[in-house]
PDB file of C-alpha atoms in Angstrom:
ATOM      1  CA  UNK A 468       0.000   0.000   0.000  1.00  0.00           C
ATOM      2  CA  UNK A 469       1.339   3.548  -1.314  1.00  0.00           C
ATOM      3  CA  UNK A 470       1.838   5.614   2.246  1.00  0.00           C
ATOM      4  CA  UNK A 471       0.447   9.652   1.100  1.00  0.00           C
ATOM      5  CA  UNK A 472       0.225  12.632   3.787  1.00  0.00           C
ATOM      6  CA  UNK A 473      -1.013  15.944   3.514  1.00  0.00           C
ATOM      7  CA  UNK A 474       1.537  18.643   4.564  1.00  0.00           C
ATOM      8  CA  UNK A 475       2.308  22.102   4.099  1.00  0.00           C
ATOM      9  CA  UNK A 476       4.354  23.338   0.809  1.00  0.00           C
ATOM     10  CA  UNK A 477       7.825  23.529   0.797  1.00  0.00           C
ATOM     11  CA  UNK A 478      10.038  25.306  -1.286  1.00  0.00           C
ATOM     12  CA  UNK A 479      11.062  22.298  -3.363  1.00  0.00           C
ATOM     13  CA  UNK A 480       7.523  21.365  -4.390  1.00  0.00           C
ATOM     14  CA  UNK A 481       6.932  24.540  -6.570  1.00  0.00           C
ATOM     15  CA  UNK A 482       8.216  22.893 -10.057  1.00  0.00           C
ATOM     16  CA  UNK A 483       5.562  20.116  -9.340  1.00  0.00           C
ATOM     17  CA  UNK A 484       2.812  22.646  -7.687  1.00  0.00           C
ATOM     18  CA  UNK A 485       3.611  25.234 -11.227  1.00  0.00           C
ATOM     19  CA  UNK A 486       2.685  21.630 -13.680  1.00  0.00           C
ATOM     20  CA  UNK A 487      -0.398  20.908 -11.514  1.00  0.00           C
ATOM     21  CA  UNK A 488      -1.380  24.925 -12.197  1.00  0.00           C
ATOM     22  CA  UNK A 489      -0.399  24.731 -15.770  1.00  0.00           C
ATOM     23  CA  UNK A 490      -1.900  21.121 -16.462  1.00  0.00           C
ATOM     24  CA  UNK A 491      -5.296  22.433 -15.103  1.00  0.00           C
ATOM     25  CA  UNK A 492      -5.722  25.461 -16.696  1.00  0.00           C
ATOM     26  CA  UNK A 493      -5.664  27.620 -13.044  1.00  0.00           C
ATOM     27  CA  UNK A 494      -3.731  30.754 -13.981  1.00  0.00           C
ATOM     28  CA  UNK A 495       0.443  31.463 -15.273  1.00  0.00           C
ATOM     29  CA  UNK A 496       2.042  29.526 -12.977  1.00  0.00           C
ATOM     30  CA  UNK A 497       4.900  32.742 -13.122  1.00  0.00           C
ATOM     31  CA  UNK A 498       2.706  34.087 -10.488  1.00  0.00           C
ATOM     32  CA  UNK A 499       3.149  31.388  -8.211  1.00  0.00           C
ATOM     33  CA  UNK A 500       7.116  33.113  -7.295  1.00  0.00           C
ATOM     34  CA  UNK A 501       4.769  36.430  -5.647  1.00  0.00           C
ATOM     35  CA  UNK A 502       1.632  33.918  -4.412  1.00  0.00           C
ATOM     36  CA  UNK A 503       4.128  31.978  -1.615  1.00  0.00           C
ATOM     37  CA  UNK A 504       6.262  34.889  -0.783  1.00  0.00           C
ATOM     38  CA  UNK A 505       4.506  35.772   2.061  1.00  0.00           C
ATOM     39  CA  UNK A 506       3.926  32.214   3.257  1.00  0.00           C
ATOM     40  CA  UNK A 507       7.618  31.440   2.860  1.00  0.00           C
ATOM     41  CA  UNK A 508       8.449  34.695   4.697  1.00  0.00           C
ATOM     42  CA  UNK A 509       6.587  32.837   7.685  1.00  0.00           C
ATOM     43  CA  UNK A 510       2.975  34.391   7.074  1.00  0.00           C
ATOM     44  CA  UNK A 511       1.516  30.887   7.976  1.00  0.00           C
ATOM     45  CA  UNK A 512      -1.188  32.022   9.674  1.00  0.00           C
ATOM     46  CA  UNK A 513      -2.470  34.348   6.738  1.00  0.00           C
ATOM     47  CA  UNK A 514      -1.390  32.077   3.686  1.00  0.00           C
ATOM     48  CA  UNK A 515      -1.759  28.643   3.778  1.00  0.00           C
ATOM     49  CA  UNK A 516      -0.060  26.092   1.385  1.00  0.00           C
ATOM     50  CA  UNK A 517      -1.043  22.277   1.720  1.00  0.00           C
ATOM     51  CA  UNK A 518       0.009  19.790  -0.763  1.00  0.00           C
ATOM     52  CA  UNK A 519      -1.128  15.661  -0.708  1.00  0.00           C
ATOM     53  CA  UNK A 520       1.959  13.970  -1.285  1.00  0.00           C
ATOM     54  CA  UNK A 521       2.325  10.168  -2.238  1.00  0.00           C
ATOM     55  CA  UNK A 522       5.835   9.599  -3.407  1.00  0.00           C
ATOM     56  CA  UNK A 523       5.155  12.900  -5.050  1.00  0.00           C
ATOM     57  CA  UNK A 524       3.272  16.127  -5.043  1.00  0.00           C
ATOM     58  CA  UNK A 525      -0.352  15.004  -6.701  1.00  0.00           C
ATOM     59  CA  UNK A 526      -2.325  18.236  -5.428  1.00  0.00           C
ATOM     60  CA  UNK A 527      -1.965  21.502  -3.917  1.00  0.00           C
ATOM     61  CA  UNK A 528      -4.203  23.780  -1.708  1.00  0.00           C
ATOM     62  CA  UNK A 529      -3.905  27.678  -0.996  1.00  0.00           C
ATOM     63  CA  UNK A 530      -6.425  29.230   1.545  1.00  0.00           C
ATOM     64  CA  UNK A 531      -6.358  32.551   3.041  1.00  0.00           C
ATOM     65  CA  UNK A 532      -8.308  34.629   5.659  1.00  0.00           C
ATOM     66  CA  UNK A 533     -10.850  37.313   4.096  1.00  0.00           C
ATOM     67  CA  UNK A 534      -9.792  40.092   4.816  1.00  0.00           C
ATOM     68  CA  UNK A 535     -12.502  42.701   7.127  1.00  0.00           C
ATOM     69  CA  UNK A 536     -14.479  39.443   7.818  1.00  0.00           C
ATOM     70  CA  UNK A 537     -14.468  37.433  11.357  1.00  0.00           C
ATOM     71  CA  UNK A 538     -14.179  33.578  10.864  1.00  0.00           C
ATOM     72  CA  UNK A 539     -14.087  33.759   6.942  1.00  0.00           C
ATOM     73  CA  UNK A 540     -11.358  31.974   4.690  1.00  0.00           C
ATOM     74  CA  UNK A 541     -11.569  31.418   0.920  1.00  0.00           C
ATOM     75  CA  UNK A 542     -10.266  28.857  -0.990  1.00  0.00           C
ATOM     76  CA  UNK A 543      -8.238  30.569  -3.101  1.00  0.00           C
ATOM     77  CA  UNK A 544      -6.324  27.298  -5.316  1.00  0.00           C
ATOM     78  CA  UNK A 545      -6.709  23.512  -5.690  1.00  0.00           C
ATOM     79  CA  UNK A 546      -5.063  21.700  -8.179  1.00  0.00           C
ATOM     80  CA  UNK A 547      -4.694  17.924  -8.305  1.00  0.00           C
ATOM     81  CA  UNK A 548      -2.757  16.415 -10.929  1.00  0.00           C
ATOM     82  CA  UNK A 549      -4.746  15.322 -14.160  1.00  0.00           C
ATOM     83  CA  UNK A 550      -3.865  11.498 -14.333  1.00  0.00           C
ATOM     84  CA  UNK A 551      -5.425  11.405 -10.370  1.00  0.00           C
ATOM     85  CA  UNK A 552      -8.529  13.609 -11.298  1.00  0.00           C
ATOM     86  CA  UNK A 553     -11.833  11.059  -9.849  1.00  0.00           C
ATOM     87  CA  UNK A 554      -9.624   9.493  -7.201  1.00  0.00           C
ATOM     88  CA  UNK A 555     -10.304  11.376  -4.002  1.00  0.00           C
ATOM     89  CA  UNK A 556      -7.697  13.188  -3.514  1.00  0.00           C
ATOM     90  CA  UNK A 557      -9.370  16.361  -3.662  1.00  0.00           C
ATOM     91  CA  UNK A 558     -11.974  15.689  -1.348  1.00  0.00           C
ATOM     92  CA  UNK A 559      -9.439  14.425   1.041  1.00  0.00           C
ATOM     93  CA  UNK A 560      -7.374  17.829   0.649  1.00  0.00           C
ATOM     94  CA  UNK A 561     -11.117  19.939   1.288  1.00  0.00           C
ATOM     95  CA  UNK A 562     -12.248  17.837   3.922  1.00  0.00           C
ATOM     96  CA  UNK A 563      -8.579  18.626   5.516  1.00  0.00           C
ATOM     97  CA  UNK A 564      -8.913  22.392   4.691  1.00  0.00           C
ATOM     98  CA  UNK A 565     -12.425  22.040   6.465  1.00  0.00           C
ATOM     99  CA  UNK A 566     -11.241  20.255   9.725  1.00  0.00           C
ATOM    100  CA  UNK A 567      -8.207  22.665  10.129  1.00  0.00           C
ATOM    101  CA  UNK A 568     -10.274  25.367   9.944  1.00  0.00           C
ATOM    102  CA  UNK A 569     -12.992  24.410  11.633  1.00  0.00           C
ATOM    103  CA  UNK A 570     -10.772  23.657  14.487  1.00  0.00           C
ATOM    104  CA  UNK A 571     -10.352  27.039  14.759  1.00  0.00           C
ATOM    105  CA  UNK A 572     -13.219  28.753  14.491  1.00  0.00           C
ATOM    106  CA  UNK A 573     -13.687  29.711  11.385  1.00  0.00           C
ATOM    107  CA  UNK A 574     -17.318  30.462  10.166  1.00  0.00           C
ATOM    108  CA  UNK A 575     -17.525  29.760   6.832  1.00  0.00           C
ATOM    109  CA  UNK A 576     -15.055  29.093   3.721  1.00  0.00           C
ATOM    110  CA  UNK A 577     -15.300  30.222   0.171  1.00  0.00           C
ATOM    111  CA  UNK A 578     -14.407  29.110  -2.894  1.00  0.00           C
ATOM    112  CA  UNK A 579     -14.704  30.513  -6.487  1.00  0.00           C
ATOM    113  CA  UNK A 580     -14.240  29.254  -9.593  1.00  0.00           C
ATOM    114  CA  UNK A 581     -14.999  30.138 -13.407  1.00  0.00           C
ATOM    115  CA  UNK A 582     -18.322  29.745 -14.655  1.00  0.00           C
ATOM    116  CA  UNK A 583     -16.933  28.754 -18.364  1.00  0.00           C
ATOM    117  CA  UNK A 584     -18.232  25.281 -19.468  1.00  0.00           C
ATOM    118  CA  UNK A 585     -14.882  23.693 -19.098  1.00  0.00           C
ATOM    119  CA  UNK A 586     -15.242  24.138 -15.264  1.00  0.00           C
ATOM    120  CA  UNK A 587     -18.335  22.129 -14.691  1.00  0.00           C
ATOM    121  CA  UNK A 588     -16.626  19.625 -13.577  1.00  0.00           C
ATOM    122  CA  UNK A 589     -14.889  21.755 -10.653  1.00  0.00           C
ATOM    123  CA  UNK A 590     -18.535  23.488 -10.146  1.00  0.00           C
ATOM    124  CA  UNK A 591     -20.092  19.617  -9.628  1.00  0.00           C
ATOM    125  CA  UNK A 592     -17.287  18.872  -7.240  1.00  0.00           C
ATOM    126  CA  UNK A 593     -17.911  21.905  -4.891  1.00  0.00           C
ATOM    127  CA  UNK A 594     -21.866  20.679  -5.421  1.00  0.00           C
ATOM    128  CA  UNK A 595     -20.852  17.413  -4.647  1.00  0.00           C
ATOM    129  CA  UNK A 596     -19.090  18.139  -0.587  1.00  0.00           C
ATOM    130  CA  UNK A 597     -21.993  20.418   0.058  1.00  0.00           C
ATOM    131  CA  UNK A 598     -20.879  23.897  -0.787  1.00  0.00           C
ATOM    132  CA  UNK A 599     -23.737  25.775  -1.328  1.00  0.00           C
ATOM    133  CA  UNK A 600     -23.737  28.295  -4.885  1.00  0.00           C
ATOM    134  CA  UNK A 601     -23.718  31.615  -3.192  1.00  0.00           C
ATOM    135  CA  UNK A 602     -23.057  34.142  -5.599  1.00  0.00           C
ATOM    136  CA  UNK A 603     -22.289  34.442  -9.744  1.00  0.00           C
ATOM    137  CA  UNK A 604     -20.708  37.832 -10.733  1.00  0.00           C
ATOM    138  CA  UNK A 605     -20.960  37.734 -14.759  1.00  0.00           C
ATOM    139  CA  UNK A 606     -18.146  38.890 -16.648  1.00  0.00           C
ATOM    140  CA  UNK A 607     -15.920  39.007 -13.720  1.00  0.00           C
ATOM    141  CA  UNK A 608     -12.762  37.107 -15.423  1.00  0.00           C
ATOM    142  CA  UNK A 609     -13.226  38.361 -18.595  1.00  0.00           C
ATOM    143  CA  UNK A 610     -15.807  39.294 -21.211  1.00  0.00           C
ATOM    144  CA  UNK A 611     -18.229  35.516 -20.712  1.00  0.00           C
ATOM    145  CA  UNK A 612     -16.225  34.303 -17.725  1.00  0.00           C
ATOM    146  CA  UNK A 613     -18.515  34.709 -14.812  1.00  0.00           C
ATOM    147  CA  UNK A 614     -17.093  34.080 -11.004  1.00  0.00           C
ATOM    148  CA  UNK A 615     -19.097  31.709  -9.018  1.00  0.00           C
ATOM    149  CA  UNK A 616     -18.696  31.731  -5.651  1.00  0.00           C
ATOM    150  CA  UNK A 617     -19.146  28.838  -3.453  1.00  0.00           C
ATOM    151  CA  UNK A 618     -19.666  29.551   0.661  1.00  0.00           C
ATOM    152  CA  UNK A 619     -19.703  26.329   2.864  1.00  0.00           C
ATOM    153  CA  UNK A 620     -20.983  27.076   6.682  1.00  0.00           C
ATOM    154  CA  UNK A 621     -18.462  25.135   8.721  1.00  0.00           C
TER     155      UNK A 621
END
């Protein structure tokens, strides 16, 4: 049996965390240098990076406190690699996220996500762990890309 753990992101993992953004379609994984600055700088309790690990980074999470808000954190990345898309391991990385946060008091999470056809399948997931559709903003992307936010009470 393969032996996997969910832990937080080291500096060594971003090659393999920039393929799973690329592979997926999540945004220029260029940005991802400026994303963990902070959290490498030791802002660990703002900016959270958890990656699932089985001989290998297969996903990656990124949540962060709203800002103004008490006891609200949003989603802001998950990414697990194509070839173990069906398999779990994203659930396993939310229900994490969930339990973490929970643990501490938080209120409610958010996630959002593009409402472009080619993100059904992420839409159905979030439908799928009980994340309720809170909110669309059309055009918020770009011209046809609407945001769709997800808000799970935890």
């Amino acid at each position: 049996m393969t032996s996997s753990s969910i832990r937080p992101l080291v500096r060594g993992d971003l090659k393999r965390v920039g393929h799973l953004v690329d592979s997926n379609n999540m945004f220029p994984s260029e940005m991802l240098e400026s994303m963990t600055a902070p959290y490498f700088q030791g802002e660990v309790s703002s900016n959270r990076w958890i990656v699932f690990d089985v001989r290998g980074v297969e996903a990656v999470a990124y949540y962060v406190p709203e800002q103004l808000t008490e006891g609200t954190w949003n989603l802001l990345l998950i990414a697990v690699s194509r070839d173990q898309h069906g398999k779990g391991i994203g659930a396993k990385l939310m229900r994490y996220v969930e339990e973490e946060l929970a643990q501490e008091g938080v209120r409610i999470l958010l996630v959002e996500t593009s409402g472009v056809p080619e993100f059904e399948r992420t839409r159905g997931f979030y439908d799928m762990l009980g994340y309720d559709r809170e909110a669309l903003i059309r055009d918020y992307y770009a011209e046809g890309d609407d945001k769709v936010i997800f808000r799970k009470k935890l």
